Amino acid sequence: MIFNSLEFAIFLPIVFLLYWFVLNKNLKLQNLFIVIVSYIFYGWWDWRFLFLIAFSSLVDFFIGVQLSKTDTPKLRKLLMGISLSVNLGFLGFFKYFNFFIDSFASTFTFFGIPFSPTHLNILLPVGISFYTFQTLSYSIDVYRRQLEPTKDIIAFLAFVSFFPQLVAGPIERATHLLPQFNKKREFNYALSVDGLKQILWGLAKKIIIADNAAEFANLIFNNADQYPGSVKLIGAIFFSLQIYGDFSGYSDIAIGTSKLFGFDLMQNFAFPYFSRDIAEFWRRWHISLNTWFRDYLYIPLGGSRGGLSKKVRNTFIIFLVSGFWHGANWTFIVWGGLNALYFLPLLLAKKNRNNIGVVAEDRVFPNAQEVFQMLRTYLLVVLAWIFFRAESVPHAISFIDGIFSTSFFTFPSATYFAGQNLSIYTMVACIIVFFVIEWAGRRNIYAIQHFNLGHVTVKWSFYYSLIFCIFLFMGNEQDFIYFQF
């Protein structure tokens, strides 16, 4: 079941009404209800994978309980090892088995040794990378004695399977989300209205921007040989808009939906395309994953402490692992490595925390230096996204080679973009309006959170106009990109 589907439009109001008007007197029943509807939500794709998420949840729950009963270092390490083996074992098997088989085959072939591997027809469970990291955060925090393990198995199952963020995050920490299942929840009108506004903005990002940008990006990436360098660059820009609108839109819908049920999820995107350098971009993009890697991998490795070689090693490890997390393809690893190369000069020059606050925080417009910094950062990000989108590394290199060719100076006429749901002119107009709204709301959690629209008539006119635009500019429905991860 996906957020922008008719099924979810029916599912959500029914769950909301039962949750607040039938089960609101009993916290345990509310939590049990969350588990049941979350499993229905997840099983809508493939009910067979329900056993996987249930088994993974039960393993970490019982390991948490056992960790609370022992102070023996060896036993605690053994329990932590079991959790890591089970979770990472499932992730490795379902996501990376065929990748490693192919890589071994390529290595043998390179050395002249014939090797014909057998592939398994493995279906990747939706969201496995997300809920695996969420349950791992619980076990690690309990192991480190930073979190008291829960004895309430229903609350724990609800924490792992909470349907708004189950399949594509934000990847919540147990220390933040799990305690919320133990507190009585009262309906909060203001919070629910805030949630509905965030859902509306998320749907606009997904349906107007991401789905339409995807059509242009797919057209150009799938037929790259037919286009000059200028159009290829525009194709890469469209993909940058697709992935931002898609994933940040999903996050907004997830966070907004959680607010309807009285839960607070962490912010996952903070207007990353207004970043002034790469370090700032990575503090604003997919925040829940990047802070997960920071806390559970980068800092334990030593972080930015130590000598030059250690800093370089840790930087590459964090970005390469992040790339590998995204998918079993060398394109993601190259994407991660490229971002490490972007980031490293800032770290070594100790300039990686130069831009902490919001750009032009006390002004309406950025100054010339900020405009230059944002454009430079955005173009570097777009260049890296080409590896993320391409089918293979040679495809990406060929695409980039086409951009940096004399054909880059060919005028990108509208005929190159004909035949899509929206004309190129309408699409560009939508993008301009979108970024104007995002810029105006960049100090908030999401762009329209505290939009000062004055009179109530103007305010409601804006919301109804946004709904009208969602239906008017609705493109062909595209899957959420991060479901594949």
mmCIF file of C-alpha atoms in Angstrom, residues 20-244:
data_model
loop_
_atom_site.group_PDB
_atom_site.id
_atom_site.type_symbol
_atom_site.label_atom_id
_atom_site.label_comp_id
_atom_site.label_asym_id
_atom_site.label_seq_id
_atom_site.Cartn_x
_atom_site.Cartn_y
_atom_site.Cartn_z
ATOM 1 C CA TRP A 20 -9.195 7.855 18.466
ATOM 2 C CA PHE A 21 -12.899 7.109 18.916
ATOM 3 C CA VAL A 22 -13.036 3.396 19.767
ATOM 4 C CA LEU A 23 -9.685 2.486 21.333
ATOM 5 C CA ASN A 24 -8.700 5.779 22.950
ATOM 6 C CA LYS A 25 -9.406 4.560 26.508
ATOM 7 C CA ASN A 26 -6.816 1.815 26.510
ATOM 8 C CA LEU A 27 -3.153 2.388 25.611
ATOM 9 C CA LYS A 28 -2.334 -1.302 25.165
ATOM 10 C CA LEU A 29 -5.271 -1.790 22.796
ATOM 11 C CA GLN A 30 -4.146 1.256 20.833
ATOM 12 C CA ASN A 31 -0.641 -0.203 20.521
ATOM 13 C CA LEU A 32 -2.001 -3.631 19.543
ATOM 14 C CA PHE A 33 -4.196 -1.925 16.956
ATOM 15 C CA ILE A 34 -1.116 -0.140 15.538
ATOM 16 C CA VAL A 35 0.648 -3.488 15.190
ATOM 17 C CA ILE A 36 -2.329 -5.063 13.390
ATOM 18 C CA VAL A 37 -2.897 -2.201 10.934
ATOM 19 C CA SER A 38 0.853 -1.853 10.346
ATOM 20 C CA TYR A 39 1.070 -5.527 9.397
ATOM 21 C CA ILE A 40 -1.949 -5.103 7.090
ATOM 22 C CA PHE A 41 -0.246 -2.058 5.533
ATOM 23 C CA TYR A 42 3.012 -3.972 5.026
ATOM 24 C CA GLY A 43 1.371 -7.235 3.954
ATOM 25 C CA TRP A 44 -0.458 -5.376 1.186
ATOM 26 C CA TRP A 45 2.738 -5.783 -0.910
ATOM 27 C CA ASP A 46 3.532 -9.378 -0.049
ATOM 28 C CA TRP A 47 2.163 -11.109 3.054
ATOM 29 C CA ARG A 48 5.035 -13.646 3.063
ATOM 30 C CA PHE A 49 7.489 -11.016 4.285
ATOM 31 C CA LEU A 50 5.431 -10.461 7.421
ATOM 32 C CA PHE A 51 7.173 -13.519 8.882
ATOM 33 C CA LEU A 52 10.532 -11.877 8.254
ATOM 34 C CA ILE A 53 9.744 -8.629 10.043
ATOM 35 C CA ALA A 54 8.028 -10.532 12.891
ATOM 36 C CA PHE A 55 11.035 -12.827 13.349
ATOM 37 C CA SER A 56 13.510 -9.943 13.211
ATOM 38 C CA SER A 57 11.452 -8.019 15.786
ATOM 39 C CA LEU A 58 11.166 -10.984 18.154
ATOM 40 C CA VAL A 59 14.895 -11.687 18.004
ATOM 41 C CA ASP A 60 15.779 -8.135 19.016
ATOM 42 C CA PHE A 61 13.092 -8.011 21.684
ATOM 43 C CA PHE A 62 14.339 -11.166 23.408
ATOM 44 C CA ILE A 63 17.972 -10.131 23.018
ATOM 45 C CA GLY A 64 17.096 -6.854 24.732
ATOM 46 C CA VAL A 65 15.486 -8.767 27.595
ATOM 47 C CA GLN A 66 18.490 -11.084 27.949
ATOM 48 C CA LEU A 67 20.917 -8.154 27.878
ATOM 49 C CA SER A 68 19.086 -6.677 30.850
ATOM 50 C CA LYS A 69 19.669 -9.887 32.843
ATOM 51 C CA THR A 70 23.407 -10.186 32.473
ATOM 52 C CA ASP A 71 26.525 -8.134 33.233
ATOM 53 C CA THR A 72 28.898 -10.744 31.847
ATOM 54 C CA PRO A 73 30.879 -9.045 29.053
ATOM 55 C CA LYS A 74 31.308 -12.218 26.976
ATOM 56 C CA LEU A 75 27.615 -13.066 27.115
ATOM 57 C CA ARG A 76 26.613 -9.496 26.281
ATOM 58 C CA LYS A 77 28.942 -9.542 23.273
ATOM 59 C CA LEU A 78 27.511 -12.887 22.196
ATOM 60 C CA LEU A 79 23.946 -11.531 22.373
ATOM 61 C CA MET A 80 24.937 -8.415 20.435
ATOM 62 C CA GLY A 81 26.652 -10.623 17.871
ATOM 63 C CA ILE A 82 23.471 -12.667 17.409
ATOM 64 C CA SER A 83 21.450 -9.506 16.781
ATOM 65 C CA LEU A 84 23.988 -8.229 14.262
ATOM 66 C CA SER A 85 24.229 -11.618 12.539
ATOM 67 C CA VAL A 86 20.472 -12.065 12.208
ATOM 68 C CA ASN A 87 19.696 -8.545 11.030
ATOM 69 C CA LEU A 88 22.671 -8.051 8.757
ATOM 70 C CA GLY A 89 22.379 -11.666 7.601
ATOM 71 C CA PHE A 90 18.836 -11.122 6.353
ATOM 72 C CA LEU A 91 19.845 -7.834 4.768
ATOM 73 C CA GLY A 92 22.885 -9.381 3.105
ATOM 74 C CA PHE A 93 21.013 -12.374 1.770
ATOM 75 C CA PHE A 94 17.980 -10.602 0.349
ATOM 76 C CA LYS A 95 19.732 -7.494 -0.914
ATOM 77 C CA TYR A 96 23.311 -8.421 -1.775
ATOM 78 C CA PHE A 97 23.499 -12.172 -2.512
ATOM 79 C CA ASN A 98 23.368 -11.903 -6.303
ATOM 80 C CA PHE A 99 25.614 -8.825 -6.266
ATOM 81 C CA PHE A 100 28.393 -10.702 -4.488
ATOM 82 C CA ILE A 101 27.949 -13.709 -6.765
ATOM 83 C CA ASP A 102 28.323 -11.481 -9.836
ATOM 84 C CA SER A 103 31.332 -9.711 -8.325
ATOM 85 C CA PHE A 104 33.056 -13.037 -7.609
ATOM 86 C CA ALA A 105 32.320 -14.180 -11.160
ATOM 87 C CA SER A 106 33.809 -10.981 -12.599
ATOM 88 C CA THR A 107 36.931 -11.388 -10.460
ATOM 89 C CA PHE A 108 37.439 -15.011 -11.547
ATOM 90 C CA THR A 109 36.879 -14.064 -15.186
ATOM 91 C CA PHE A 110 39.400 -11.219 -14.886
ATOM 92 C CA PHE A 111 42.071 -13.734 -13.861
ATOM 93 C CA GLY A 112 41.095 -16.078 -16.695
ATOM 94 C CA ILE A 113 39.283 -18.600 -14.511
ATOM 95 C CA PRO A 114 35.907 -19.631 -15.966
ATOM 96 C CA PHE A 115 33.134 -19.357 -13.390
ATOM 97 C CA SER A 116 29.414 -19.620 -14.061
ATOM 98 C CA PRO A 117 27.558 -18.693 -10.882
ATOM 99 C CA THR A 118 24.038 -19.735 -9.984
ATOM 100 C CA HIS A 119 21.737 -16.843 -9.220
ATOM 101 C CA LEU A 120 18.825 -17.014 -6.824
ATOM 102 C CA ASN A 121 15.487 -15.543 -7.760
ATOM 103 C CA ILE A 122 15.277 -13.384 -4.631
ATOM 104 C CA LEU A 123 12.545 -10.822 -4.124
ATOM 105 C CA LEU A 124 13.751 -7.879 -2.019
ATOM 106 C CA PRO A 125 11.396 -7.293 0.936
ATOM 107 C CA VAL A 126 10.118 -3.718 0.899
ATOM 108 C CA GLY A 127 11.705 -1.534 3.567
ATOM 109 C CA ILE A 128 14.131 -4.171 4.885
ATOM 110 C CA SER A 129 17.022 -1.683 4.998
ATOM 111 C CA PHE A 130 14.938 0.715 7.069
ATOM 112 C CA TYR A 131 13.442 -1.538 9.725
ATOM 113 C CA THR A 132 16.682 -3.509 10.027
ATOM 114 C CA PHE A 133 18.574 -0.351 10.989
ATOM 115 C CA GLN A 134 15.774 0.669 13.344
ATOM 116 C CA THR A 135 15.863 -2.613 15.272
ATOM 117 C CA LEU A 136 19.668 -2.576 15.272
ATOM 118 C CA SER A 137 19.649 0.854 16.897
ATOM 119 C CA TYR A 138 17.562 -0.654 19.710
ATOM 120 C CA SER A 139 19.921 -3.582 20.328
ATOM 121 C CA ILE A 140 23.039 -1.405 20.140
ATOM 122 C CA ASP A 141 21.630 1.215 22.521
ATOM 123 C CA VAL A 142 20.588 -1.489 25.011
ATOM 124 C CA TYR A 143 24.017 -3.129 24.694
ATOM 125 C CA ARG A 144 25.701 0.225 25.348
ATOM 126 C CA ARG A 145 23.373 0.716 28.371
ATOM 127 C CA GLN A 146 22.024 3.900 26.804
ATOM 128 C CA LEU A 147 18.481 2.522 26.826
ATOM 129 C CA GLU A 148 16.498 0.378 29.235
ATOM 130 C CA PRO A 149 15.087 -2.608 27.315
ATOM 131 C CA THR A 150 11.328 -2.767 27.126
ATOM 132 C CA LYS A 151 9.391 -5.659 28.643
ATOM 133 C CA ASP A 152 6.298 -4.763 26.620
ATOM 134 C CA ILE A 153 6.408 -6.877 23.477
ATOM 135 C CA ILE A 154 3.380 -5.154 21.905
ATOM 136 C CA ALA A 155 4.984 -1.730 22.303
ATOM 137 C CA PHE A 156 8.185 -3.082 20.779
ATOM 138 C CA LEU A 157 6.387 -4.660 17.799
ATOM 139 C CA ALA A 158 4.552 -1.356 17.275
ATOM 140 C CA PHE A 159 7.870 0.532 17.411
ATOM 141 C CA VAL A 160 9.398 -1.657 14.684
ATOM 142 C CA SER A 161 6.362 -1.865 12.418
ATOM 143 C CA PHE A 162 4.787 1.613 12.874
ATOM 144 C CA PHE A 163 3.220 1.910 9.421
ATOM 145 C CA PRO A 164 3.843 5.617 8.575
ATOM 146 C CA GLN A 165 7.611 5.137 8.589
ATOM 147 C CA LEU A 166 7.951 1.372 8.148
ATOM 148 C CA VAL A 167 8.996 1.086 4.500
ATOM 149 C CA ALA A 168 11.077 4.224 3.876
ATOM 150 C CA GLY A 169 11.768 5.926 7.175
ATOM 151 C CA PRO A 170 12.624 8.206 8.785
ATOM 152 C CA ILE A 171 14.803 5.613 10.525
ATOM 153 C CA GLU A 172 13.840 6.291 14.106
ATOM 154 C CA ARG A 173 16.008 5.713 17.157
ATOM 155 C CA ALA A 174 14.538 3.562 19.873
ATOM 156 C CA THR A 175 15.443 6.235 22.423
ATOM 157 C CA HIS A 176 13.113 8.688 20.649
ATOM 158 C CA LEU A 177 10.202 6.638 19.325
ATOM 159 C CA LEU A 178 9.856 3.637 21.653
ATOM 160 C CA PRO A 179 9.040 5.667 24.829
ATOM 161 C CA GLN A 180 6.170 7.322 22.927
ATOM 162 C CA PHE A 181 4.366 3.953 22.812
ATOM 163 C CA ASN A 182 4.436 3.843 26.622
ATOM 164 C CA LYS A 183 2.720 7.199 27.171
ATOM 165 C CA LYS A 184 -1.019 7.794 27.062
ATOM 166 C CA ARG A 185 -1.838 9.768 23.949
ATOM 167 C CA GLU A 186 -4.479 12.499 23.847
ATOM 168 C CA PHE A 187 -5.940 13.793 20.623
ATOM 169 C CA ASN A 188 -4.306 17.112 19.783
ATOM 170 C CA TYR A 189 -6.244 19.197 17.248
ATOM 171 C CA ALA A 190 -3.391 21.612 16.485
ATOM 172 C CA LEU A 191 -0.939 18.740 15.986
ATOM 173 C CA SER A 192 -3.385 16.962 13.663
ATOM 174 C CA VAL A 193 -3.894 20.098 11.563
ATOM 175 C CA ASP A 194 -0.120 20.483 11.364
ATOM 176 C CA GLY A 195 0.094 16.842 10.258
ATOM 177 C CA LEU A 196 -2.521 17.325 7.537
ATOM 178 C CA LYS A 197 -0.650 20.353 6.182
ATOM 179 C CA GLN A 198 2.578 18.368 6.085
ATOM 180 C CA ILE A 199 0.823 15.492 4.298
ATOM 181 C CA LEU A 200 -0.578 17.945 1.739
ATOM 182 C CA TRP A 201 2.858 19.435 1.065
ATOM 183 C CA GLY A 202 4.373 15.962 0.808
ATOM 184 C CA LEU A 203 1.741 14.901 -1.735
ATOM 185 C CA ALA A 204 2.415 18.060 -3.771
ATOM 186 C CA LYS A 205 6.140 17.282 -3.806
ATOM 187 C CA LYS A 206 5.550 13.697 -4.840
ATOM 188 C CA ILE A 207 2.743 14.081 -7.381
ATOM 189 C CA ILE A 208 3.451 17.462 -8.993
ATOM 190 C CA ILE A 209 7.244 17.611 -8.864
ATOM 191 C CA ALA A 210 8.654 14.090 -8.493
ATOM 192 C CA ASP A 211 6.289 12.113 -10.740
ATOM 193 C CA ASN A 212 6.447 14.658 -13.567
ATOM 194 C CA ALA A 213 10.199 15.196 -13.256
ATOM 195 C CA ALA A 214 10.579 11.400 -13.421
ATOM 196 C CA GLU A 215 9.013 11.340 -16.890
ATOM 197 C CA PHE A 216 11.564 13.823 -18.247
ATOM 198 C CA ALA A 217 14.467 12.159 -16.437
ATOM 199 C CA ASN A 218 13.485 8.676 -17.653
ATOM 200 C CA LEU A 219 13.105 9.932 -21.229
ATOM 201 C CA ILE A 220 16.608 11.416 -21.265
ATOM 202 C CA PHE A 221 18.464 8.741 -19.256
ATOM 203 C CA ASN A 222 16.872 5.874 -21.217
ATOM 204 C CA ASN A 223 17.700 7.436 -24.595
ATOM 205 C CA ALA A 224 20.861 9.314 -23.702
ATOM 206 C CA ASP A 225 22.558 8.693 -27.062
ATOM 207 C CA GLN A 226 19.883 10.742 -28.820
ATOM 208 C CA TYR A 227 20.433 13.941 -26.842
ATOM 209 C CA PRO A 228 23.103 16.668 -26.809
ATOM 210 C CA GLY A 229 25.051 17.494 -23.668
ATOM 211 C CA SER A 230 22.797 20.420 -22.750
ATOM 212 C CA VAL A 231 19.719 18.144 -22.651
ATOM 213 C CA LYS A 232 21.635 15.494 -20.699
ATOM 214 C CA LEU A 233 22.430 18.095 -18.026
ATOM 215 C CA ILE A 234 18.743 19.021 -17.882
ATOM 216 C CA GLY A 235 17.938 15.311 -17.540
ATOM 217 C CA ALA A 236 20.275 15.072 -14.548
ATOM 218 C CA ILE A 237 18.636 18.160 -13.023
ATOM 219 C CA PHE A 238 15.211 16.561 -13.508
ATOM 220 C CA PHE A 239 16.427 13.465 -11.677
ATOM 221 C CA SER A 240 17.691 15.638 -8.811
ATOM 222 C CA LEU A 241 14.174 17.100 -8.572
ATOM 223 C CA GLN A 242 12.585 13.666 -8.837
ATOM 224 C CA ILE A 243 14.587 12.124 -6.024
ATOM 225 C CA TYR A 244 14.156 15.146 -3.750
#
